[in-house]
PDB file of C-alpha atoms and ligand atoms in Angstrom:
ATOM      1  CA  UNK D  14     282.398 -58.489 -73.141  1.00 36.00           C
ATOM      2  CA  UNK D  15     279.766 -55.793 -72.482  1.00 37.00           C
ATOM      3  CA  UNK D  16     277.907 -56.437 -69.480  1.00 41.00           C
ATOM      4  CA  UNK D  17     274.061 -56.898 -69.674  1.00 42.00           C
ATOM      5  CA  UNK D  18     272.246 -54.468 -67.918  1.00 43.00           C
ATOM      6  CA  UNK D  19     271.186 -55.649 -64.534  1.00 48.00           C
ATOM      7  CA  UNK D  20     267.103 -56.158 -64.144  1.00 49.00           C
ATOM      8  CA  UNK D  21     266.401 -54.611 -61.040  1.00 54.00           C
ATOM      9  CA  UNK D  22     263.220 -55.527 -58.722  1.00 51.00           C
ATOM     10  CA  UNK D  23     261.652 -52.127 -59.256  1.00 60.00           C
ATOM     11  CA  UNK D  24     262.547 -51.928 -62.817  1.00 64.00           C
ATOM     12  CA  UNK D  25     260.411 -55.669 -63.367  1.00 70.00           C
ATOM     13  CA  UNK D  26     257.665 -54.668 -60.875  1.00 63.00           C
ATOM     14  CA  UNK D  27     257.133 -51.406 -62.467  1.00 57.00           C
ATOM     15  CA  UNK D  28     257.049 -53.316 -65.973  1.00 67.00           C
ATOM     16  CA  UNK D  29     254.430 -55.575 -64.693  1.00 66.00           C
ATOM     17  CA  UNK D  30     252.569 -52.672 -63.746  1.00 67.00           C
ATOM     18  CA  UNK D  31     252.940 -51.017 -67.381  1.00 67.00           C
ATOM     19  CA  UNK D  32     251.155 -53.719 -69.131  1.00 69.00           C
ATOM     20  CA  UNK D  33     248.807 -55.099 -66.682  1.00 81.00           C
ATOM     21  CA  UNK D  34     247.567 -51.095 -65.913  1.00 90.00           C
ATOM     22  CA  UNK D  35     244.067 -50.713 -67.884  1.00 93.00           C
ATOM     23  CA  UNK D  36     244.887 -47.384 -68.362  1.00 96.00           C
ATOM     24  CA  UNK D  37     247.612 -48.115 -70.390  1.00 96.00           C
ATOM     25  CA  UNK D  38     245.942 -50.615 -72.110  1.00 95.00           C
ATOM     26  CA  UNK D  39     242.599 -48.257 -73.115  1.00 96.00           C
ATOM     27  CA  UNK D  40     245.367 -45.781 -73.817  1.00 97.00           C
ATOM     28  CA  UNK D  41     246.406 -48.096 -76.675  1.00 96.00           C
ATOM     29  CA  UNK D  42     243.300 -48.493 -78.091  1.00 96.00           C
ATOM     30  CA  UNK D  43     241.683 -45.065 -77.898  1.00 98.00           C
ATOM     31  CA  UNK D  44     244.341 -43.947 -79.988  1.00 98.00           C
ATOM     32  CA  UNK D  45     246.258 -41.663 -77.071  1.00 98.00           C
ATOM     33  CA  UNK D  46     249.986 -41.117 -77.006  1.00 98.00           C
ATOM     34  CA  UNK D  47     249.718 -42.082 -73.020  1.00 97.00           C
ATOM     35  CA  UNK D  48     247.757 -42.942 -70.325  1.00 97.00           C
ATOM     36  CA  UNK D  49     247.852 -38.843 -68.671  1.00 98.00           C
ATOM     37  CA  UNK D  50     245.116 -38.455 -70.975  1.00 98.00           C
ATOM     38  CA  UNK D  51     242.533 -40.109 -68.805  1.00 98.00           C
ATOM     39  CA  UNK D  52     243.796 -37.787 -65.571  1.00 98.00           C
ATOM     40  CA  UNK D  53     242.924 -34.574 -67.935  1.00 98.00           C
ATOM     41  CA  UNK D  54     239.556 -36.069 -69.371  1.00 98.00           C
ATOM     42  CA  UNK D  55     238.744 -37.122 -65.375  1.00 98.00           C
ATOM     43  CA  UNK D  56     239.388 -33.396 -64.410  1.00 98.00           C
ATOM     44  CA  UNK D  57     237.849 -31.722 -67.499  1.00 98.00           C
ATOM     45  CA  UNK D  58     234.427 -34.054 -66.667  1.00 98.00           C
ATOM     46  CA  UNK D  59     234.356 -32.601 -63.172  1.00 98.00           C
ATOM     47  CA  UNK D  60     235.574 -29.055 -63.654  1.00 98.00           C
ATOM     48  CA  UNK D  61     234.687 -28.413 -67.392  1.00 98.00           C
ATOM     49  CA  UNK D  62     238.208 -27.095 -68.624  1.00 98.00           C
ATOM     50  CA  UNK D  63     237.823 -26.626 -72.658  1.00 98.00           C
ATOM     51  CA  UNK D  64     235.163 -24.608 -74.850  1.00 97.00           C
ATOM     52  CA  UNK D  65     235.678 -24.239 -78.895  1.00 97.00           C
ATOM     53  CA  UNK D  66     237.640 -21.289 -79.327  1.00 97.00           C
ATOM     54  CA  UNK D  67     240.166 -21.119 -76.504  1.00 98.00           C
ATOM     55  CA  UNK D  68     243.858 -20.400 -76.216  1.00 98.00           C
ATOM     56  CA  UNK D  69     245.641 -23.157 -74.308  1.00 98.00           C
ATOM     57  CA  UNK D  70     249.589 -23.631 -73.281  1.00 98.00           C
ATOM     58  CA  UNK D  71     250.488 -26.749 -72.435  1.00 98.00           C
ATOM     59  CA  UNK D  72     253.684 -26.965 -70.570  1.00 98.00           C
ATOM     60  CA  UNK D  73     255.567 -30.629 -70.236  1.00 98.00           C
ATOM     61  CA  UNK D  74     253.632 -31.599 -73.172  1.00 98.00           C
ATOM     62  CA  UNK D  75     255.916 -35.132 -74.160  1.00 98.00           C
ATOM     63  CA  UNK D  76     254.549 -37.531 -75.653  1.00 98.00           C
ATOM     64  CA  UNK D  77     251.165 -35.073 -76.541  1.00 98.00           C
ATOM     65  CA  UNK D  78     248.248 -37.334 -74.872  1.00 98.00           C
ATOM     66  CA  UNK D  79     247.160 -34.040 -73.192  1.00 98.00           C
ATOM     67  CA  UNK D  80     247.810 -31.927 -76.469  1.00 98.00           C
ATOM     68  CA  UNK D  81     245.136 -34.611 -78.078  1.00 98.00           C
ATOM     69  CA  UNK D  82     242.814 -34.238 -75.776  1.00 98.00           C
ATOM     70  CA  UNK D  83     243.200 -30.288 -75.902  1.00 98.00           C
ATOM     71  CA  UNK D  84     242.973 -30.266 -79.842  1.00 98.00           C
ATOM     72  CA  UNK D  85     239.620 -32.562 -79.388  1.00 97.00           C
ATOM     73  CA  UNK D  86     237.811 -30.876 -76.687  1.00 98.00           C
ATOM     74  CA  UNK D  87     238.062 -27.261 -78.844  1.00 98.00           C
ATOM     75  CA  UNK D  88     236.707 -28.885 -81.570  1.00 96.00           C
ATOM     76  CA  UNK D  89     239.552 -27.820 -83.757  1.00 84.00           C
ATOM     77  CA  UNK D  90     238.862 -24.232 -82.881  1.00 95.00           C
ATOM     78  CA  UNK D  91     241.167 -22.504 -80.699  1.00 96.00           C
ATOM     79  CA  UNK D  92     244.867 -22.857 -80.035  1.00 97.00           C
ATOM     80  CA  UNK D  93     247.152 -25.146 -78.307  1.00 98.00           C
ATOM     81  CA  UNK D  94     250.707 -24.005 -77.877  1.00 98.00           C
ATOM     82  CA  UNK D  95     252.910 -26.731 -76.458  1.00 98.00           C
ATOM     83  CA  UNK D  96     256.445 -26.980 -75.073  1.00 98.00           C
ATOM     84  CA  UNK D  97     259.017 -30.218 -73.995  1.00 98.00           C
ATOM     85  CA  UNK D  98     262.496 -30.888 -73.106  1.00 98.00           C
ATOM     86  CA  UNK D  99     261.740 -33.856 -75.396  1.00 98.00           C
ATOM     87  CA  UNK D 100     260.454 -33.546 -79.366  1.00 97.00           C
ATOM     88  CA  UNK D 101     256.634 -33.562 -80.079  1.00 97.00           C
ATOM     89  CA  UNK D 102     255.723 -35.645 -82.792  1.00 98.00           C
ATOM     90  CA  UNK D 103     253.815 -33.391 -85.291  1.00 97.00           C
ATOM     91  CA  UNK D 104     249.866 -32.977 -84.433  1.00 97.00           C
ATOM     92  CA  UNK D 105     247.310 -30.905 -86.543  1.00 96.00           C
ATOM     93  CA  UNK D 106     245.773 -28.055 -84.116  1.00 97.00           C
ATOM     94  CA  UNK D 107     249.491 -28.039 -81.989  1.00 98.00           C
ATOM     95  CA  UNK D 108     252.141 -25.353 -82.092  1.00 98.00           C
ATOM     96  CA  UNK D 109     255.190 -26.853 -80.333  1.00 98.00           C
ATOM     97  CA  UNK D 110     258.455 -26.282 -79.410  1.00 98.00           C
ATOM     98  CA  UNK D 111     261.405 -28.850 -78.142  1.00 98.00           C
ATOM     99  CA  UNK D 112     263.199 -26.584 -75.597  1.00 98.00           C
ATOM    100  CA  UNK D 113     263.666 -25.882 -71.824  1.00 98.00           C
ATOM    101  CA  UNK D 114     260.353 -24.159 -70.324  1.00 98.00           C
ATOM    102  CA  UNK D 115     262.840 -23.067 -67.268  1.00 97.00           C
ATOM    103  CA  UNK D 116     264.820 -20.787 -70.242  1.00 98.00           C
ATOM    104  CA  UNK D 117     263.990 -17.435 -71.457  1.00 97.00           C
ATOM    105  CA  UNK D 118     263.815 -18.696 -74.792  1.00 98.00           C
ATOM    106  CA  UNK D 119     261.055 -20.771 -74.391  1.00 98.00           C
ATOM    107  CA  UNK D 120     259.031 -17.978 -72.991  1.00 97.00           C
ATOM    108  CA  UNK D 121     260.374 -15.915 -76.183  1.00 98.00           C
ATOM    109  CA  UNK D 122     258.570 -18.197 -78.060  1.00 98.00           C
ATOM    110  CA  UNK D 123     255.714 -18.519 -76.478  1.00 98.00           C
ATOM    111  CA  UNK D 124     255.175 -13.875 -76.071  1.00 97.00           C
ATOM    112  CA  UNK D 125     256.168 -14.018 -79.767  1.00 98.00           C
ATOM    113  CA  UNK D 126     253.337 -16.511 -80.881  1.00 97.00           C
ATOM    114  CA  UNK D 127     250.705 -15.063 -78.467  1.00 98.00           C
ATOM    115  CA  UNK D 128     251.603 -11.650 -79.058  1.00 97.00           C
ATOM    116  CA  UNK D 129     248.928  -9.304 -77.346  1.00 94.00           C
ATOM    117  CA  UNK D 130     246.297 -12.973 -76.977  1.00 96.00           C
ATOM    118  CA  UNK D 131     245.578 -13.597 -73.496  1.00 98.00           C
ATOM    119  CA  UNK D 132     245.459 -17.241 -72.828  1.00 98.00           C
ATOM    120  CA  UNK D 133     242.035 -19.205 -71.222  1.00 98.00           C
ATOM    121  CA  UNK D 134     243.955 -22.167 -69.990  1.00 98.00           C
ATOM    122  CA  UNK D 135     247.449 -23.132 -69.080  1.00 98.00           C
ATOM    123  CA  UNK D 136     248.255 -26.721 -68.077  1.00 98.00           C
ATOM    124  CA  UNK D 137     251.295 -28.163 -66.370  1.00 98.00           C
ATOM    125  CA  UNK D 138     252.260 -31.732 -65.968  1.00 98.00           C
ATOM    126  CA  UNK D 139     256.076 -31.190 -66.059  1.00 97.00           C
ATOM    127  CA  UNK D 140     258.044 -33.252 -64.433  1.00 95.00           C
ATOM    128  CA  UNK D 141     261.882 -33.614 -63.711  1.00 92.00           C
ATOM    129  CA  UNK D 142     264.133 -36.259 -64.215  1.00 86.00           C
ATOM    130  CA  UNK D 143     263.971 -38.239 -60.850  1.00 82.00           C
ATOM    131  CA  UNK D 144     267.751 -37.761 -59.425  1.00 80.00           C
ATOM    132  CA  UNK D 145     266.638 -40.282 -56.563  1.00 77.00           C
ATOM    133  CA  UNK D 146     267.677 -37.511 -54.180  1.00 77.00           C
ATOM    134  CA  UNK D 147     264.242 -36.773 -52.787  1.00 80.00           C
ATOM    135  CA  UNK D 148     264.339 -33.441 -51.553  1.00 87.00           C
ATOM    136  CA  UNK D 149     266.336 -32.355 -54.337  1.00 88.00           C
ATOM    137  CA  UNK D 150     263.508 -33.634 -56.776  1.00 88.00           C
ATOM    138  CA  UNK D 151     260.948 -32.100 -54.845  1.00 91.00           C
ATOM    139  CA  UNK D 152     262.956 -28.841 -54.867  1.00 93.00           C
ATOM    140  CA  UNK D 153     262.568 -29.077 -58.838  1.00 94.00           C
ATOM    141  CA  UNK D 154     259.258 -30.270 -59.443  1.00 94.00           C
ATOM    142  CA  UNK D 155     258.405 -26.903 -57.513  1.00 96.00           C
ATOM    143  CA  UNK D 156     260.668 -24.710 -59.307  1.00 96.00           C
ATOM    144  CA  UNK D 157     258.910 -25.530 -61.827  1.00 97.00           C
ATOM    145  CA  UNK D 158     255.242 -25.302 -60.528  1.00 98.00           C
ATOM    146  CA  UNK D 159     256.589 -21.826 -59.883  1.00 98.00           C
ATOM    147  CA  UNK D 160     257.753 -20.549 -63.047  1.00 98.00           C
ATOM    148  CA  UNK D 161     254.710 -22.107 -64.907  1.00 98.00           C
ATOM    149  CA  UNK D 162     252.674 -20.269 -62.429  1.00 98.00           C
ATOM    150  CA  UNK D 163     254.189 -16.815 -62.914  1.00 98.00           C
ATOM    151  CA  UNK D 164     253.386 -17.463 -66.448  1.00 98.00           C
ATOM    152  CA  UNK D 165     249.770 -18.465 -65.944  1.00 98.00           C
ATOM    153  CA  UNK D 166     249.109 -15.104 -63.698  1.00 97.00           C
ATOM    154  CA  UNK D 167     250.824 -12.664 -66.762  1.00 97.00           C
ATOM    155  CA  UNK D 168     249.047 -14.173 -69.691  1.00 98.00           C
ATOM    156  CA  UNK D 169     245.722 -15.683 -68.051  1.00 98.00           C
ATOM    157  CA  UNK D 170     242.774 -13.971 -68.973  1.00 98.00           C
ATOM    158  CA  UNK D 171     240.356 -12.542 -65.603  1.00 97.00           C
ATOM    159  CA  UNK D 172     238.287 -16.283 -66.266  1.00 97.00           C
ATOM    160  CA  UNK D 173     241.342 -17.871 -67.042  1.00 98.00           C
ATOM    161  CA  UNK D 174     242.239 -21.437 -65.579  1.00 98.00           C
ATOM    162  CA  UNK D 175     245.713 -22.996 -64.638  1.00 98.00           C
ATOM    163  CA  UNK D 176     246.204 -26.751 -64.108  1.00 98.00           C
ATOM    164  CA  UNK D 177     249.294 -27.800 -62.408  1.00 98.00           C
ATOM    165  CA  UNK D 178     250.459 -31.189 -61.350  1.00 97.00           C
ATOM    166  CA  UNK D 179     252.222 -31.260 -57.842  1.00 96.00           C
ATOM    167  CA  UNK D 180     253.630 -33.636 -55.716  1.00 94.00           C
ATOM    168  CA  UNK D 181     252.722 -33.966 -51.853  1.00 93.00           C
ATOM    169  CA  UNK D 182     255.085 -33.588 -48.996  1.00 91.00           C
ATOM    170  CA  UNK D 183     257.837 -30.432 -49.008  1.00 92.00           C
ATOM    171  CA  UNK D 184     256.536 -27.672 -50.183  1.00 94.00           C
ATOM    172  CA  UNK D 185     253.428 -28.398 -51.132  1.00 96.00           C
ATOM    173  CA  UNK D 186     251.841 -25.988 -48.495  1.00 97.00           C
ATOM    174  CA  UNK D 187     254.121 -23.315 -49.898  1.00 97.00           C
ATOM    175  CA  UNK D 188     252.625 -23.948 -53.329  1.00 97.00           C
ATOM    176  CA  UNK D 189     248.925 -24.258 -52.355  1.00 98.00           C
ATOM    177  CA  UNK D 190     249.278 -20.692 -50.517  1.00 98.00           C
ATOM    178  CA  UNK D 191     250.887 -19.580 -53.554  1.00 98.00           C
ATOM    179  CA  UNK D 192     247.839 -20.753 -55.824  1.00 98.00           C
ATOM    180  CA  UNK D 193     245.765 -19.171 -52.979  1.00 98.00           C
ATOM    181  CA  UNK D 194     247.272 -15.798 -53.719  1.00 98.00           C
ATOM    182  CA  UNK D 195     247.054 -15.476 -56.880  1.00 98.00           C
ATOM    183  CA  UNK D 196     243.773 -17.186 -57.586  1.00 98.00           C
ATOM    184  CA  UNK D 197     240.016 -16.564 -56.320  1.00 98.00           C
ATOM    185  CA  UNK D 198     239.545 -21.060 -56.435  1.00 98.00           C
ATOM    186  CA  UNK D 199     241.844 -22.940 -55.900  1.00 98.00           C
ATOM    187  CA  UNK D 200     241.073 -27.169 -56.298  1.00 98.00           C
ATOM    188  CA  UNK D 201     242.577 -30.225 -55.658  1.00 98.00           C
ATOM    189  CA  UNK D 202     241.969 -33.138 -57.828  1.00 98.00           C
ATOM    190  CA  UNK D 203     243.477 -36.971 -57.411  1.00 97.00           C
ATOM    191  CA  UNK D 204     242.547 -38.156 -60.810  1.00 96.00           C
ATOM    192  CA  UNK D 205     241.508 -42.225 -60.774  1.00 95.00           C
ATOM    193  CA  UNK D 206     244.028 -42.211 -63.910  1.00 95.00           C
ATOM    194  CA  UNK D 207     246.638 -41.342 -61.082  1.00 94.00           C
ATOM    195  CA  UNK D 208     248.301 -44.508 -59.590  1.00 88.00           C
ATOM    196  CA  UNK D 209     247.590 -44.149 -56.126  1.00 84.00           C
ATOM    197  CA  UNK D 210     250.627 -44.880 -54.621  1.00 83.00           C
ATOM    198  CA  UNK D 211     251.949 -41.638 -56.359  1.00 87.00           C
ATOM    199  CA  UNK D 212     251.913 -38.656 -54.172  1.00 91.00           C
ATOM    200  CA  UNK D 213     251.068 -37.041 -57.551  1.00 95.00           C
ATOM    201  CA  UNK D 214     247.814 -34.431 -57.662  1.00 97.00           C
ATOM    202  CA  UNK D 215     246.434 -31.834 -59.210  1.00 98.00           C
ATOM    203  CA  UNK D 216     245.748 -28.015 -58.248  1.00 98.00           C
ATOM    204  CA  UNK D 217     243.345 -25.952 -60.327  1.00 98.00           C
ATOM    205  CA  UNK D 218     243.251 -22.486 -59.947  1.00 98.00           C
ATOM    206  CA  UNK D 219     240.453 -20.600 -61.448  1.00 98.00           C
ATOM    207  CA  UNK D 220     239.734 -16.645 -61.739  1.00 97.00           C
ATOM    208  CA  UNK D 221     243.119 -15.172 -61.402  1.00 97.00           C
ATOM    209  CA  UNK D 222     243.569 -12.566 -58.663  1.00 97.00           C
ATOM    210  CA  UNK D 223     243.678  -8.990 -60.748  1.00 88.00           C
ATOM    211  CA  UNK D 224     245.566  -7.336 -57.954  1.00 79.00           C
ATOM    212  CA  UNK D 225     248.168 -10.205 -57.917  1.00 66.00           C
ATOM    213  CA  UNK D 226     248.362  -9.932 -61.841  1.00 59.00           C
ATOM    214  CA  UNK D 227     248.401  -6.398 -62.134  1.00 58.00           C
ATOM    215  CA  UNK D 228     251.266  -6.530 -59.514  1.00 55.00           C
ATOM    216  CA  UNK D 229     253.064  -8.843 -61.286  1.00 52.00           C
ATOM    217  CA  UNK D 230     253.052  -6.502 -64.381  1.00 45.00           C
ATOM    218  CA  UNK D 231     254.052  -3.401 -62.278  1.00 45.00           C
ATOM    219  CA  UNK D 232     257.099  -5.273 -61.087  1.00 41.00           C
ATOM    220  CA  UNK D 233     258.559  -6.207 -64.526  1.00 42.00           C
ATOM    221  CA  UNK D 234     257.627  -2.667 -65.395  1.00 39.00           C
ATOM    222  CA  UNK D 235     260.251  -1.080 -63.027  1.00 33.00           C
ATOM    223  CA  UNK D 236     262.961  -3.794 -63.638  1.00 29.00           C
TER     224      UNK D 236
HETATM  225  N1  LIG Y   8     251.058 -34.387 -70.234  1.00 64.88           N
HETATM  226  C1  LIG Y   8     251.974 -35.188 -71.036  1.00 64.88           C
HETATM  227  C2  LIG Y   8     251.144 -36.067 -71.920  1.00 64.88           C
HETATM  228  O1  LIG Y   8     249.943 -36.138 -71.741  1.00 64.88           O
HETATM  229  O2  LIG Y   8     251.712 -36.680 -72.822  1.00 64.88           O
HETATM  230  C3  LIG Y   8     252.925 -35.979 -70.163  1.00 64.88           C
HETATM  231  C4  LIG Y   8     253.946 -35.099 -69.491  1.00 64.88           C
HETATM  232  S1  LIG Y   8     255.247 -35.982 -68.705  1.00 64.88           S
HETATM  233  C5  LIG Y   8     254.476 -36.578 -67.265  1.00 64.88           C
HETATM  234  C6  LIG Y   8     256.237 -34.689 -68.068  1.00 64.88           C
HETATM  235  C7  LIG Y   8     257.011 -33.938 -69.132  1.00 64.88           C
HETATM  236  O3  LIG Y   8     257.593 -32.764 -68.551  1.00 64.88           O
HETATM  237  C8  LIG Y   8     258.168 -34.728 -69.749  1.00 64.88           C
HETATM  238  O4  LIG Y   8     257.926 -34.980 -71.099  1.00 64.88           O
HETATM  239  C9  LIG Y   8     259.379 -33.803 -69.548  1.00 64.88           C
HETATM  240  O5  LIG Y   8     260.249 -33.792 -70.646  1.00 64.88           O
HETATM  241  C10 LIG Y   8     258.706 -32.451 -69.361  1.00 64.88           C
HETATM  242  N2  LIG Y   8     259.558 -31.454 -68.719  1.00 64.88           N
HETATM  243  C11 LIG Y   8     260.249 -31.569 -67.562  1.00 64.88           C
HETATM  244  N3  LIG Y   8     260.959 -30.463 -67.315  1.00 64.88           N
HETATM  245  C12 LIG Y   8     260.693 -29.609 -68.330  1.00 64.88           C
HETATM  246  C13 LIG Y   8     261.152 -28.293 -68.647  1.00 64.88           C
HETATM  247  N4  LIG Y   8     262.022 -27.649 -67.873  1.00 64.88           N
HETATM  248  N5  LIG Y   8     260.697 -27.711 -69.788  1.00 64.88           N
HETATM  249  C14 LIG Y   8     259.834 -28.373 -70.596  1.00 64.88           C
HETATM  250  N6  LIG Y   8     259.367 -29.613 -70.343  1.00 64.88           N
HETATM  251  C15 LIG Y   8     259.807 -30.233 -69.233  1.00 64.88           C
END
C-alpha cells in the first residue's frame, strides 16, 4: 500500500502561516495571482517605478501578480514582456514566454520582441528551487541576480530602472558592489509584504552607468 506522505513540522507551520498571512488573504480578494504583489506596489509607492507608456521585462514572472500590477500601473499603455520556468496563465497587456531565463533562448526571445526598443524597467524576483544546501542556493539565486543584471545594463535605457530581489548573507556584498558599478543609485528596500524572517530584499538600481553599458557593448563587440 502506498505510503501517505509524511506531514512534516515545517510543512504544517508554514501552512498555518499561508492562511492566517493577511497578505495572502487581501491577495485573494483584490483579485492578485499572489501575495508579491503588495512587495512591488510597497516599492512602486516609495520609489515611483511605472509611467503609461513604458517597456517593462519581468523576469521570474510565475504566477503573474507582478505582471498585474505592471499591466495596471501603465494604464494599458506600454509593454510588459515576461518570462518563467513555469507557464503564465494568459493576461491582456503580457507577452510571455515558459522557458529558462539562464538559456540563450530566452534572451532570443526577448532581442527578437524588443528589437532596437530600449527597455525603462526590468524586474527580477526569480528564485531557485531551494536544494536545502544553503550555500549552493545562495550560489544560484546570485547567478541569477547576475545574468538578469547583465541584461538590465544592455537594454536599459540612460533613466532606466532595475529591480532585483536578493537574499542576505554570501554574496550579497559582491552583488551590491556590482549594482554599485553599474548604476549611479543604488536602494535597498525590505518590503512590509516581505515576511520578516526571510533574509529576502530588494535592490533598485536607477540611472545606469553609460561607461559600464557602453563597456558592456564593446566587449560583445570583439567576441
Ligand atoms: N513575481 C512573481 C509574481 O508576482 O507572481 C513571483 C515570482 S516567484 C517568487 C519566483 C519565480 O522565479 C518562480 O516562478 C520560478 O519559476 C522563477 N524562476 C526561477 N529560476 C528561473 C529561471 N532560470 N528562468 C525563469 N524563471 C525562473
Amino acid at each position: 500500500m502506498a505510503q501517505k506522505p509524511k506531514r512534516t513540522k515545517s510543512g504544517s507551520a508554514w501552512m498555518h502561516e499561508h492562511v492566517t498571512d493577511p497578505y495572502v488573504k487581501k491577495a485573494q480578494s483584490d483579485g492578485y495571482r499572489s501575495r508579491a504583489a503588495y512587495k512591488l506596489l510597497e516599492i512602486d509607492t516609495r520609489d515611483r517605478l511605472f509611467r503609461p507608456g513604458m517597456t517593462v521585462v519581468d523576469l521570474g514572472a510565475a504566477p503573474g501578480s507582478w505582471c498585474q500590477v505592471a499591466v495596471q500601473k501603465l494604464k494599458r499603455q506600454g509593454r510588459v514582456l515576461a518570462i518563467d520556468l513555469l507557464p503564465l496563465a494568459a493576461m491582456p497587456g503580457v507577452e510571455s514566454l515558459e522557458g529558462d531565463f539562464t538559456e540563450p533562448a530566452a534572451l532570443h526571445w526577448l532581442e527578437e520582441r524588443l528589437a532596437t526598443a530600449r527597455v525603462d524597467l526590468v524586474l527580477s524576483d526569480m528564485a531557485p528551487n531551494i536544494s536545502g544546501v544553503g550555500l549552493r542556493d545562495q550560489a544560484r539565486q546570485y547567478e541569477l541576480c547576475e545574468l538578469a543584471l547583465d541584461f538590465a545594463v544592455q537594454w536599459l535605457k540612460p533613466d532606466g530602472g532595475f529591480l532585483v530581489k536578493v537574499f542576505q548573507g554570501v554574496g550579497f556584498e559582491d552583488f551590491r558592489r556590482q549594482m554599485q558599478a553599474a548604476f549611479e543609485q543604488v536602494l535597498i528596500r525590505k518590503p512590509d509584504a516581505s515576511r520578516d524572517r526571510s533574509s529576502e530584499v530588494y535592490l533598485l538600481g536607477r540611472h545606469p552607468r553609460q561607461d559600464r553599458a557602453a563597456a558592456v557593448t564593446s566587449t560583445d563587440e570583439q567576441v
